[in-house]
Every structure is written in C-alpha cells, then in structure tokens.
XYZ file of C-alpha atoms in Angstrom:
714
model
C 42.702 78.357 100.673
C 43.260 81.662 102.461
C 42.271 83.827 99.542
C 41.507 87.377 100.557
C 41.239 90.990 99.560
C 40.737 94.007 101.781
C 37.156 95.329 101.755
C 38.496 98.836 101.350
C 40.128 97.784 98.110
C 43.628 97.799 99.578
C 45.438 94.684 98.470
C 47.374 92.542 100.965
C 51.075 93.013 101.516
C 53.352 91.353 98.994
C 55.861 88.700 99.907
C 57.959 86.212 97.989
C 55.397 83.512 98.815
C 52.299 85.430 97.700
C 50.435 83.992 94.711
C 47.724 85.508 92.561
C 45.784 84.852 89.367
C 46.842 86.834 86.271
C 43.196 87.087 85.228
C 41.486 87.571 88.626
C 43.872 89.746 90.619
C 41.619 89.782 93.678
C 42.476 86.118 94.262
C 45.495 86.028 96.572
C 46.860 83.157 98.650
C 50.053 82.101 100.391
C 50.721 78.923 98.389
C 50.655 77.755 94.742
C 47.489 76.338 93.237
C 44.695 76.980 90.759
C 42.407 79.995 90.618
C 38.947 78.973 91.871
C 37.307 81.387 89.416
C 39.028 80.602 86.127
C 41.234 77.568 86.813
C 44.462 79.272 85.741
C 47.625 78.472 87.646
C 48.418 81.090 90.282
C 51.681 82.984 89.823
C 54.121 84.359 92.384
C 53.849 88.129 92.706
C 57.618 88.441 93.014
C 59.236 86.228 90.373
C 62.485 84.415 91.054
C 65.537 86.210 89.703
C 67.102 82.981 88.495
C 65.426 81.308 85.563
C 63.934 78.438 87.530
C 62.030 75.764 85.660
C 58.269 76.134 85.532
C 56.769 72.847 86.826
C 53.446 73.413 85.053
C 55.170 74.213 81.758
C 57.318 71.084 82.053
C 54.253 68.973 82.898
C 52.264 70.254 79.911
C 55.221 69.787 77.577
C 55.648 66.207 78.757
C 51.934 65.421 78.280
C 51.918 67.082 74.866
C 54.976 65.386 73.378
C 54.259 61.912 74.801
C 50.711 61.844 73.407
C 51.261 63.731 70.148
C 52.076 60.511 68.215
C 48.779 58.970 69.417
C 46.895 62.066 68.267
C 48.589 61.892 64.868
C 47.659 58.197 64.393
C 44.032 58.747 65.490
C 43.735 61.699 63.102
C 45.252 59.663 60.241
C 42.823 56.785 60.858
C 39.869 59.183 60.912
C 40.928 60.833 57.673
C 42.257 57.873 55.665
C 41.378 54.713 57.605
C 38.625 53.747 55.156
C 41.322 53.257 52.514
C 43.070 50.602 54.587
C 41.234 47.581 53.200
C 42.874 45.180 55.647
C 41.265 47.027 58.614
C 37.538 46.585 59.234
C 35.733 49.814 60.097
C 34.336 48.427 63.355
C 37.842 47.403 64.427
C 39.116 50.856 63.437
C 36.728 52.429 65.959
C 38.116 50.154 68.712
C 41.693 51.030 67.685
C 40.910 54.759 67.795
C 39.350 54.290 71.242
C 42.441 52.528 72.566
C 44.753 55.217 71.216
C 42.531 58.041 72.491
C 42.259 56.797 76.081
C 45.755 57.933 77.215
C 45.227 61.300 75.542
C 41.895 62.008 77.202
C 42.543 60.325 80.550
C 46.163 61.422 81.070
C 47.129 64.318 78.812
C 43.743 66.000 79.184
C 43.211 65.125 82.854
C 44.246 68.616 84.163
C 41.600 70.202 81.928
C 38.821 67.902 83.133
C 39.906 68.488 86.730
C 39.719 72.250 86.244
C 36.359 71.898 84.520
C 35.010 69.926 87.498
C 36.375 72.524 89.939
C 34.648 75.285 87.967
C 31.328 73.526 88.554
C 32.050 72.863 92.233
C 33.049 76.518 92.755
C 30.070 77.697 90.657
C 32.422 79.705 88.497
C 32.028 78.569 84.870
C 35.109 79.336 82.774
C 37.075 78.228 79.713
C 37.766 74.821 81.280
C 34.029 74.273 81.659
C 33.626 74.670 77.908
C 36.674 72.585 76.977
C 35.760 69.701 79.289
C 32.125 69.748 78.127
C 33.120 69.851 74.447
C 35.794 67.165 74.466
C 33.918 65.075 77.027
C 30.754 65.075 74.926
C 32.579 64.074 71.731
C 34.562 61.361 73.532
C 31.584 59.918 75.420
C 29.481 59.829 72.267
C 32.307 58.058 70.399
C 32.706 55.437 73.156
C 28.990 54.601 73.021
C 29.111 54.495 69.218
C 32.010 52.011 69.445
C 30.751 49.808 72.288
C 27.009 49.815 71.471
C 26.526 50.950 67.858
C 23.095 49.290 67.749
C 21.522 52.046 69.855
C 21.932 54.562 67.046
C 19.613 54.909 64.028
C 20.862 54.037 60.553
C 21.287 57.707 59.713
C 24.353 57.735 62.025
C 26.109 55.029 59.989
C 28.831 56.279 57.649
C 31.275 54.089 55.651
C 30.283 50.915 57.426
C 30.242 52.129 61.027
C 28.526 54.604 63.324
C 30.477 57.843 62.919
C 32.925 58.488 65.785
C 34.842 61.650 66.647
C 37.820 60.461 68.655
C 40.054 62.598 66.435
C 38.140 65.757 67.364
C 38.513 65.108 71.104
C 42.204 64.151 70.874
C 43.206 67.022 68.594
C 41.403 69.499 70.858
C 43.329 68.198 73.887
C 46.658 68.346 72.034
C 45.996 71.832 70.682
C 44.867 73.057 74.097
C 48.093 71.729 75.610
C 50.047 73.494 72.870
C 48.129 76.700 73.522
C 48.854 76.501 77.252
C 52.551 75.953 76.550
C 52.630 79.033 74.296
C 50.694 81.089 76.841
C 52.896 80.103 79.798
C 56.033 81.031 77.857
C 54.549 84.367 76.784
C 53.241 85.227 80.255
C 56.686 84.683 81.734
C 57.918 87.651 79.667
C 55.506 90.056 81.414
C 57.527 89.783 84.643
C 60.770 90.739 82.896
C 60.663 94.279 84.333
C 60.453 93.074 87.926
C 63.218 90.550 87.287
C 65.432 93.308 85.903
C 64.761 95.421 88.995
C 65.525 92.521 91.323
C 68.723 91.900 89.399
C 69.998 95.387 90.204
C 70.650 94.597 93.863
C 74.135 93.332 94.756
C 74.407 90.054 96.644
C 76.964 91.213 99.227
C 78.191 94.323 101.036
C 81.587 95.194 102.537
C 80.903 95.915 106.206
C 83.309 97.829 108.466
C 83.341 96.546 112.054
C 83.687 98.862 115.105
C 87.314 97.692 115.310
C 87.935 98.915 111.765
C 88.228 95.516 110.074
C 86.349 94.919 106.826
C 84.465 91.834 105.708
C 82.128 90.945 102.835
C 78.739 89.833 104.167
C 75.476 88.802 102.542
C 73.119 91.681 101.864
C 70.530 90.098 104.180
C 72.980 90.453 107.087
C 73.315 94.246 106.783
C 71.614 96.128 109.630
C 70.544 99.757 109.988
C 73.508 101.791 111.228
C 76.212 99.530 109.743
C 79.192 101.222 108.113
C 79.751 99.987 104.563
C 82.603 100.627 102.165
C 81.802 101.025 98.465
C 84.759 100.812 96.134
C 84.870 102.225 92.579
C 82.854 100.076 90.192
C 80.755 98.503 92.968
C 77.036 98.864 93.513
C 75.665 100.671 96.546
C 74.229 97.818 98.654
C 71.486 99.665 100.603
C 70.063 103.159 101.090
C 72.303 105.276 103.284
C 74.193 108.513 103.865
C 77.800 109.291 102.926
C 80.057 109.758 105.962
C 83.416 109.595 104.196
C 84.760 110.193 100.699
C 83.254 111.611 97.507
C 82.323 110.089 94.173
C 79.957 110.194 91.210
C 77.122 107.679 91.427
C 75.228 106.424 88.385
C 71.549 106.354 89.394
C 70.153 105.841 85.890
C 69.012 102.280 86.550
C 66.506 103.491 89.161
C 65.825 107.128 88.384
C 66.469 107.524 84.656
C 68.990 110.303 85.427
C 71.425 110.035 82.479
C 74.480 111.580 84.168
C 76.245 110.360 87.329
C 75.358 112.385 90.413
C 78.131 113.778 92.636
C 78.001 112.507 96.212
C 79.781 114.123 99.141
C 79.672 114.072 102.936
C 76.064 114.009 104.147
C 74.509 113.140 100.779
C 72.009 110.305 100.446
C 72.729 107.297 98.266
C 70.264 104.753 96.885
C 70.794 101.008 97.040
C 71.512 99.247 93.701
C 73.016 102.377 92.098
C 76.575 102.217 90.730
C 79.590 103.948 92.279
C 81.668 105.046 89.289
C 84.846 106.689 90.559
C 85.877 107.457 94.144
C 85.567 105.296 97.265
C 82.725 105.942 99.711
C 81.892 104.932 103.246
C 78.171 105.084 104.032
C 76.016 104.508 107.069
C 73.070 102.260 106.186
C 69.667 103.818 106.833
C 67.232 101.511 105.060
C 67.692 97.781 104.560
C 65.627 94.843 103.316
C 62.075 95.727 102.285
C 62.549 99.370 103.332
C 65.051 100.242 100.586
C 64.046 102.343 97.611
C 64.557 99.376 95.267
C 62.331 97.118 97.382
C 59.636 99.787 97.543
C 59.755 100.170 93.765
C 59.375 96.407 93.286
C 56.475 96.389 95.766
C 54.723 99.254 93.975
C 55.179 97.675 90.545
C 53.841 94.344 91.804
C 50.856 96.008 93.434
C 50.080 97.990 90.296
C 50.302 94.864 88.148
C 47.641 93.091 90.217
C 45.186 95.985 90.292
C 42.188 96.224 87.973
C 41.612 98.996 85.504
C 38.075 100.421 85.203
C 38.021 99.027 81.665
C 38.700 95.539 83.043
C 35.772 95.774 85.475
C 33.463 96.395 82.515
C 34.948 93.403 80.699
C 34.482 91.278 83.828
C 30.805 92.247 83.993
C 30.355 91.056 80.408
C 32.413 87.906 80.942
C 30.449 87.022 84.090
C 27.567 85.457 82.158
C 29.544 84.652 79.040
C 30.166 80.970 79.729
C 26.532 80.229 80.499
C 25.523 82.089 77.332
C 27.921 79.884 75.353
C 26.440 76.725 76.899
C 22.968 77.939 75.944
C 24.208 78.703 72.411
C 25.704 75.186 72.180
C 22.422 73.600 73.283
C 20.468 75.685 70.777
C 22.949 74.664 68.075
C 22.619 70.992 69.034
C 18.831 70.883 68.968
C 18.528 73.287 66.023
C 20.719 71.095 63.805
C 19.311 67.867 65.207
C 15.680 68.821 64.567
C 15.971 70.928 61.425
C 19.340 70.149 59.831
C 20.120 67.885 56.860
C 20.897 64.210 57.373
C 22.691 62.991 59.353
C 21.242 65.880 61.382
C 22.212 64.691 64.887
C 25.810 64.096 63.800
C 25.917 67.666 62.536
C 24.275 68.711 65.792
C 26.989 67.135 67.931
C 29.919 68.418 65.889
C 28.638 71.991 65.680
C 27.719 72.110 69.372
C 31.225 70.929 70.304
C 32.718 73.570 67.987
C 30.709 76.300 69.741
C 31.872 75.139 73.172
C 35.516 74.984 72.136
C 35.898 78.184 70.119
C 34.162 80.468 72.632
C 37.079 80.693 75.025
C 36.692 83.552 77.566
C 40.424 83.475 78.289
C 41.276 86.119 75.685
C 38.616 88.422 77.152
C 39.918 87.901 80.681
C 43.562 88.488 79.752
C 42.902 91.499 77.523
C 43.691 94.217 80.059
C 45.760 92.473 82.803
C 48.527 91.636 80.337
C 48.693 95.252 79.107
C 48.779 96.567 82.676
C 51.595 94.195 83.666
C 53.784 95.238 80.749
C 53.018 98.968 81.167
C 53.823 99.080 84.880
C 57.100 97.308 84.205
C 58.002 99.787 81.479
C 57.092 102.682 83.768
C 59.380 101.370 86.504
C 62.280 101.104 84.061
C 61.794 104.822 83.270
C 61.479 105.880 86.919
C 57.676 106.210 86.818
C 55.761 104.149 89.393
C 52.008 103.671 88.975
C 50.180 102.736 92.172
C 47.344 100.987 90.320
C 45.815 100.301 86.923
C 43.271 103.125 87.325
C 46.149 105.642 87.371
C 47.412 104.280 84.048
C 43.972 104.543 82.512
C 43.232 108.033 83.915
C 46.566 109.722 83.180
C 45.788 110.180 79.502
C 42.579 112.099 80.391
C 44.346 114.767 82.474
C 43.911 118.284 81.062
C 45.015 120.341 84.085
C 48.218 119.954 86.112
C 48.661 121.722 89.463
C 52.288 121.857 90.581
C 53.789 122.708 93.950
C 56.986 124.798 93.850
C 59.475 123.764 96.510
C 60.885 120.294 95.838
C 58.723 119.853 92.750
C 59.714 122.636 90.366
C 62.852 123.317 92.377
C 65.620 121.066 93.668
C 64.125 120.968 97.148
C 67.591 121.566 98.626
C 67.486 125.299 99.340
C 70.308 127.315 100.868
C 70.189 130.343 103.151
C 70.973 133.596 101.264
C 70.353 136.502 103.589
C 69.423 137.289 107.178
C 68.057 140.769 107.913
C 67.475 141.877 111.471
C 65.007 144.506 112.701
C 66.461 147.432 114.634
C 67.747 146.333 118.037
C 68.511 142.735 116.994
C 71.599 140.974 115.642
C 71.497 138.913 112.441
C 73.231 135.985 114.163
C 70.594 135.998 116.922
C 67.785 136.060 114.348
C 69.343 133.048 112.614
C 69.950 131.225 115.914
C 66.352 131.663 117.080
C 64.899 130.703 113.676
C 67.103 127.599 113.490
C 66.241 126.614 117.070
C 62.538 126.745 116.229
C 62.957 125.007 112.867
C 64.608 121.956 114.428
C 61.114 120.532 114.771
C 60.238 120.988 111.083
C 60.899 118.624 108.158
C 60.381 121.299 105.480
C 63.321 121.800 103.065
C 63.411 125.535 103.872
C 63.714 124.753 107.582
C 66.527 122.302 106.844
C 68.433 125.048 105.012
C 68.133 127.415 107.967
C 69.227 124.806 110.512
C 72.134 123.733 108.294
C 73.335 127.351 107.946
C 73.209 127.881 111.725
C 75.167 124.689 112.374
C 77.795 125.686 109.801
C 78.216 129.016 111.620
C 78.571 127.072 114.885
C 75.638 128.785 116.567
C 74.331 127.125 119.723
C 70.743 126.064 119.210
C 68.130 125.697 121.939
C 65.416 123.058 122.082
C 61.999 124.273 120.913
C 58.895 123.660 123.016
C 55.196 123.537 122.108
C 56.180 123.264 118.451
C 53.292 123.648 116.008
C 53.528 123.410 112.237
C 51.047 125.510 110.283
C 51.427 123.536 107.055
C 52.014 125.793 104.102
C 52.454 129.064 106.015
C 55.000 128.500 108.789
C 55.730 127.225 112.301
C 55.271 128.382 115.879
C 56.733 127.416 119.257
C 58.678 128.552 122.298
C 62.434 128.910 122.733
C 63.724 129.790 126.196
C 60.245 130.952 127.177
C 59.900 133.311 124.179
C 57.021 132.790 121.749
C 58.396 132.530 118.230
C 56.653 132.431 114.858
C 58.450 131.868 111.562
C 56.598 131.937 108.257
C 55.191 133.909 105.377
C 53.119 137.071 105.358
C 49.914 135.060 105.769
C 51.095 133.698 109.108
C 52.126 137.162 110.291
C 48.728 138.565 109.264
C 46.998 135.721 111.067
C 48.930 136.584 114.257
C 48.397 140.340 113.821
C 52.116 141.131 113.497
C 53.140 144.179 111.420
C 55.792 143.512 108.760
C 55.978 146.947 107.095
C 59.458 147.706 108.453
C 61.026 144.915 106.388
C 58.438 144.590 103.615
C 60.422 146.492 100.957
C 63.560 144.382 101.499
C 61.445 141.223 101.453
C 59.827 142.145 98.123
C 63.215 142.881 96.594
C 64.499 139.437 97.607
C 61.328 137.747 96.352
C 61.624 139.443 92.974
C 64.907 137.561 92.574
C 63.096 134.256 93.158
C 64.029 133.792 96.821
C 61.638 132.556 99.514
C 61.305 134.955 102.451
C 60.244 134.055 106.001
C 59.483 136.542 108.718
C 60.498 135.823 112.316
C 58.566 137.274 115.237
C 59.251 137.001 118.962
C 56.550 137.712 121.525
C 54.317 139.216 118.790
C 57.079 141.567 117.524
C 58.842 141.294 114.147
C 62.563 140.787 114.751
C 63.877 139.879 111.308
C 63.542 137.941 108.081
C 65.436 135.137 106.386
C 65.865 134.673 102.636
C 66.282 131.176 101.229
C 66.783 130.329 97.557
C 66.015 127.017 95.928
C 67.316 126.580 92.346
C 65.030 125.218 89.678
C 65.636 121.635 88.614
C 67.590 121.489 85.370
C 64.822 119.469 83.699
C 61.857 121.569 84.907
C 61.671 124.051 81.999
C 61.945 121.299 79.376
C 59.335 119.153 81.135
C 56.798 121.996 81.402
C 57.328 122.979 77.771
C 56.605 119.387 76.707
C 53.474 119.204 78.862
C 52.175 122.565 77.647
C 52.772 121.472 74.051
C 50.647 118.412 74.807
C 47.772 120.743 75.717
C 47.944 120.638 79.506
C 46.947 123.678 81.537
C 49.735 124.287 84.093
C 48.973 125.930 87.461
C 51.458 126.637 90.248
C 50.120 126.395 93.809
C 52.555 127.156 96.609
C 52.660 128.332 100.185
C 55.509 130.647 99.232
C 55.109 134.407 98.834
C 53.328 135.838 95.802
C 56.317 137.803 94.506
C 58.614 134.760 94.695
C 56.021 132.503 93.096
C 55.405 134.953 90.242
C 59.146 135.308 89.648
C 59.469 131.530 89.309
C 56.334 131.417 87.148
C 57.741 133.997 84.720
C 60.960 131.992 84.348
C 58.979 128.856 83.539
C 56.181 130.362 81.467
C 53.480 129.586 84.058
C 50.789 132.272 83.927
C 48.422 130.899 86.595
C 50.006 131.218 90.019
C 48.419 130.721 93.447
C 50.698 131.795 96.300
C 50.633 131.843 100.118
C 47.978 129.140 100.185
C 47.409 126.486 102.835
C 46.934 122.727 102.261
C 43.167 123.245 102.535
C 43.379 125.863 99.781
C 45.218 123.457 97.474
C 42.546 120.857 98.185
C 39.816 123.410 97.442
C 41.538 124.405 94.179
C 41.604 120.781 92.992
C 37.947 120.339 93.965
C 36.929 123.575 92.199
C 38.616 122.568 88.945
C 37.066 119.096 89.089
C 33.595 120.596 89.518
C 34.264 122.707 86.420
C 34.710 119.457 84.496
C 38.491 119.285 84.393
C 40.493 116.098 84.929
C 43.128 117.233 87.406
C 46.585 115.946 88.256
C 48.420 117.339 91.286
C 52.208 117.129 91.572
C 53.867 117.720 94.939
C 56.427 116.410 97.369
C 55.509 117.604 100.861
C 53.208 116.704 103.707
C 51.198 119.852 102.948
C 50.479 118.511 99.441
C 48.993 115.207 100.676
C 45.285 116.273 100.829
C 45.387 117.684 97.284
C 47.295 114.635 95.997
C 44.602 112.361 97.407
C 41.757 114.477 95.961
C 43.208 114.813 92.459
C 42.169 112.438 89.687
C 45.854 111.532 89.486
C 48.153 112.468 92.374
C 51.827 112.666 91.362
C 54.424 112.492 94.135
C 58.134 113.186 93.905
C 60.223 110.201 94.940
C 62.559 112.714 96.588
C 59.729 113.968 98.828
C 57.971 112.780 101.973
C 56.459 109.341 102.563
C 53.097 110.981 103.304
C 53.021 112.530 99.836
C 53.960 109.249 98.133
C 51.338 107.317 100.096
C 48.671 109.833 99.039
C 49.545 109.737 95.329
C 48.680 107.346 92.509
C 51.912 108.015 90.632
C 55.458 108.476 91.931
C 58.388 109.932 90.002
C 61.407 108.183 91.522
C 63.884 110.995 90.800
C 61.329 113.774 91.105
C 61.927 114.669 87.435
C 58.806 116.237 85.914
C 59.712 114.763 82.523
C 58.330 111.562 84.020
C 54.829 113.054 83.750
C 55.170 113.212 79.960
C 56.406 109.613 79.957
C 53.444 108.602 82.129
C 51.024 110.232 79.667
C 52.612 108.459 76.700
C 52.452 105.145 78.564
C 48.826 105.793 79.483
C 47.827 106.534 75.880
C 49.719 103.516 74.530
C 48.414 101.157 77.216
C 44.758 102.129 76.891
C 45.035 101.795 73.116
C 46.588 98.353 73.609
C 43.838 97.289 76.003
C 41.153 98.447 73.581
C 42.806 96.481 70.783
C 42.836 93.369 72.961
C 39.214 93.771 74.041
C 38.059 94.520 70.497
C 39.844 91.423 69.216
C 38.396 89.250 72.005
C 34.827 90.410 71.350
C 35.199 90.178 67.553
C 36.815 86.750 67.789
C 34.032 85.347 69.966
C 31.263 86.956 67.913
C 32.565 85.573 64.615
C 33.681 82.281 66.138
C 30.315 81.403 67.654
C 28.479 82.541 64.525
C 30.537 80.296 62.244
C 30.779 77.365 64.665
C 27.016 77.240 65.233
C 26.435 77.003 61.487
C 24.395 80.197 61.156
C 26.265 81.016 57.952
C 25.837 77.504 56.494
C 22.645 78.278 54.472
C 24.422 81.203 52.768
C 28.043 80.074 52.483
C 28.100 76.352 53.171
C 30.649 77.020 55.933
C 30.955 74.722 58.932
C 33.771 74.740 61.483
C 35.584 71.596 62.500
C 36.072 71.264 66.295
C 39.783 70.841 65.593
C 39.969 74.201 63.813
C 37.938 75.698 66.658
C 40.487 74.384 69.168
C 43.361 75.900 67.210
C 41.566 79.259 67.004
C 40.868 79.144 70.743
C 44.545 78.597 71.545
C 45.742 81.317 69.224
C 43.269 83.860 70.626
C 44.849 83.918 74.101
C 48.382 83.920 72.712
C 47.608 86.818 70.365
C 46.331 88.966 73.256
C 49.523 88.360 75.249
C 51.861 89.023 72.338
C 49.989 92.220 71.497
C 50.477 93.409 75.100
C 54.199 92.653 74.854
C 54.462 95.180 71.998
C 54.411 97.890 74.697
C 57.957 96.823 75.565
C 59.220 97.957 72.177
C 57.698 101.454 72.131
C 60.015 104.439 72.756
C 58.962 106.613 75.707
C-alpha cells in the first residue's frame, strides 16, 4: 500500500497524488483507498480547485436513496404489522427478511467490508462496532425467521419469535446518512487551500528573445523568462521587476491592506494583483518553488500533523473499541442472566445499542478537524503554522525575543555615511567594504554594495571570505586582509577603534547601524547604515505587550543603536552585539527559568535560536534557513501576525477541548444508557435505531463545531 512516515517525524513530500487519512495523519500513500487503521476514505492532500464530484459521496447517496423505501416499509411492518390482520406474523418475518436483504447486503456492504478489514489489520474501529452490531441483529433475525423452533417460548411475541430486521436496516440507513453529512462537512475544511490555489492565474504573457509576446500556460513558464503584466492582471510567478513601475495588491497572500509600490529591481510575488502600471518581470521561481506553492505546501503539512492533545486522545482511543466490545458482552450476559423476561431479547437489543452508540469517530476527529480549519484561517491572514504543535503551543508563550534587522525594521537598509580614518579616502573605504561584502547575504551588506554600485565604484573580488554571523565578515581583497563588523569583531581581532568611536556613538544614538572597517589590522574607516522601522512594528508590539508578553530585543547590532530602537518601541530589555550562540543561550536560559519562549527573526544567524525556541517565528521576507528552522512563518514579515497567531491558538485549543469533552461525555452517557444501567432507576432503555442516529450526529457535530473557527474575527 506504500504507506509511510519518516522515523524522524518529518512527513513525506506533498504532491497532487498524495492521500492521507483525516483521522490518522501518519497514514500516507500515493493512491486512493481506505485507511487501514480506521477504515475512513483517504483524502487528497491538495484538493482539486474545480468542484469535482466525490465518488464516495455519490455512491453513499445512491445506496441511501435506493434502499430508503425498503427501510421505511420494514420499520412500518415492525411497528404496525400486527394490526394488518390479513398478514400472518410468520409471513411478516419472511417479508421483512426479503426487504432487508438488499439493505444489508448492498447498501451496508461497504461497512461490513471495512469491519472485516479492521479485524484483518488488527485495528478495531467504528466499523468493527457497526458491523458487529448490525450483523448480530440481522443474523439473529434470520435464524428466528428460518428456524423459530430453536428458541424458547419466552422469545415468542405476538405470534412469532421476535425479530429485529428494522433495527439492522435503520442503523445501516442512518449510518449512510451520517457518512453523507460527514463527507459534505469535511469537504469544507479544505476551503482555505482551495482559495489559495484559486489565486494563481492560468496563463502568463511571455516575451520572446525576438520581442514578440504570447500567452502561454503557467506550467510552461521557465526561470529567466521575461513576462509582461498588464494593469488588472495577476503576477504569474515570483520574479524581479526589470521594466516599468506599478502598485501591486499583495493582500491576498500577505494581508497587507494597501498596494505596494514596485519599481526597477523590486521583487514581486506570484498570484498578487497588478493594479495600475504595466510591468515586465524576469521569473525567478516557478512551479512548486513559488511563494504561493510553498504556502500551500506548508498549510497542507500543518493540517496533517498531530497536536500533543491528539496524541493523548489517540492513547485513550487505542483500547476504546475493545473496551466497548467487552461492555457489550457484559451487557448481553448481564441482561440475559439477570434481566426480566424476555431477558435474552433484552440482552441482544441492549448489546447492539452499546456497540452502535459507542462510535470512536467523534473522538478521532475531535482535534484534526480543528487543526485543518485553523491552519487554513492562518494562511488566509498571512500566518503559516508548520505543524499542529505550534498552534497548541503559541497560546502558552509568555516571552518573545525579537531580532532587530529585518524583523523590527524593514530589512532594506540604506547607506547614510562613510567616515574615513586619517590618510584614507571615503570612496576607497566604501569600495573596499563593498568588495568584501559581495560575499555576504546580510541586508546591511546589500545596502553597502548597492551604494557602491550606484556611485559606479569598481569592486574587486573577495578571497577567503568568512562570515562571523552576528558580528561581521572577514576576507582578502587584492592581498589586503579586511574585516568589516561591529565593535565585538574589532575587539576580537585586537583592533583599536577609539579614533572613530565618538562619531560612531553619535550615529548610533540616531538609530543607525555602524560597521568598522579594518585593513591589515588597522582601522581605516566606518560606515553608517540606517534601516527604518516597519510601519506596523510599534502597533504590533503594543498589542503583544498588552496581552502580557515580555518583549526582549536580541541583535548583533551595536548597543547604542539597539537601545535607541528599543526606546522608540518601548522595549526595555535589550541585548546587543551578540552572536548566534548568544541568542541560542538566551533562549535556553529563559526556558530553564520556566518561561515559554518564542523567537522572531529573519536571518541565518537567527536559525539556532529559532530552532531552540518553543515557537520559532520566521519572517517570510527573510532567509530560507530561518523559515526552515521556525514553526511559524509570517508571510509579509508583519509582527501583527504574532497577535493573530496567538488568537488562533487560543481559539483552536478551546475548540479542540470542546470537541474532546463532547466526545468523551457522549460516549460515557451513551454507553451508560445503552447498556441499561439506568433502567432500574429510570426505566430508560435505548433503541438501537436511536443509538445509530446519535452515533451519526456525534461525528457531524464535531466537524461543524470545528468549522465555527472560520467565522471568528482575527
């Protein structure tokens, strides 16, 4: 069957032909079928955008409607047949048998098949109980019809041995109805992924090397193709603007309410909407590499992960079916040996009721349905959860550590000042710094290189480049040993910075980042780079602080700069000039003090701390390393997404608890009433037909409760 899951816990890659069980997410295979553990139909991880017909739903609807008239007649005969004086009671039993055969042997065949598979796979489930319950009632009724003489007189009622064809047929019909309701409800949980898939355009306008333009299918676009995007059209793939300017509406992917201006050199995201001017872009990411595809992949992966709460429910549900079978046997023999006459008739009916009402489906679906809806809602708001554990843990976070550059700030810094030490020219300082920084991916390095290129300085190729994450870089340019970084790097190399220290502190007090440049162990200048705060940062931090979170800034930038930014944002705890190992140690220290820690960052130097934190939060505008190390990604890099994630976490966990509480309460009360334990005190007994209806409604109620998450404002 090719079912598999990685031993490390990493789930297999998702494709359009990957199928999994909504209840047992570890079951994954490359073709449709039934889950070997619970018998549910496997679902495609990536739903079809078009509303294709569901073959299983159509099959169940056909079986239900074709046999419903037979069920109605059998039920009528059981309830009022004794009043039909022209029909002998013995003949009525044969008539009920004839009408029940197509219901049990055709309409109910999928349930008996799943029940048999549960025994073969040694994985008892709801189908085990349903097939045992209906099979027992039907088999007993056949024997009572064909060979009534084998039963004692106490079994005779109204001129015949009592039969229960109506119980078996009504249970099958109600189970079919319940499955139809459940399939329709479950289809709504994939609405978020369908809406994401629907964002992508079907075609792109490609410009050939000769300059001609032609509309091609999106699947035909290759990396490096030139594409024209006219006003009102969607951006087909991720790319960079090489001609034109416009405002692009990115709200469908990032939640950014206002269109974002795009000019030469700016990045654009596939599936966003070009609102005004015409653009020509060069495609950089196509197919499964685009931002939209990655979002869909992450949502799908999160939806099939298990929350810690679900693992506890699974442990309980593991022996649940066998416990129900034992309870049914105890009910059967308890009523048969000690109940009122006809005791064995009571025994059979009550035992069947216990088997039918104790459906573990509601327990199994309690948390997966909530997780599916929550991850979809998160994606709509630009918040991507990597797994269910992140959803469950986010609400527990009491401490948030935040990196500065690219997290609190825009991450697109610009060069402000270049100061040269005596004997050196400012242009030479910039040229050497930019030459060295060509090997770095840090936003500050990008600003320096961009400024040098704009001034048309000739850059040399760096050699022996070494990045000291968080404090600077080193290398050789034209045989000269260069080092560019903060005061910590200079101290590490034993280079005196006193000659420019006062100017550096003045620039830092204004919120700028300052980097010292040394050549052959001698300070030759400094460069000042400023990175504006994101417009939403102050609002986001105020919301998080109001929610009771302790906010800490941890940055490799200088202390004066970090404090200046902290004062602007109301952050009192600031750690500056720290290395990646220091950020990791800070997270570990806080965790040992009993805090639940979230770390928000965007760079490679944040990756260790993101992985260590209880919840790592990566900026979607940052590096792939950071996003791969985190459990939560903010597509736009907007910190307001953290508040949304917390609200979703609180709402989802509450929803899961409601579902689990209902499932446990339902089964506890259901088995108690069905077994007849309350009969001596209340006179209550539960018909198997009522038990079947309750069983169907239990699963549907769990799903519909999970769908309420779609209607909550975040």
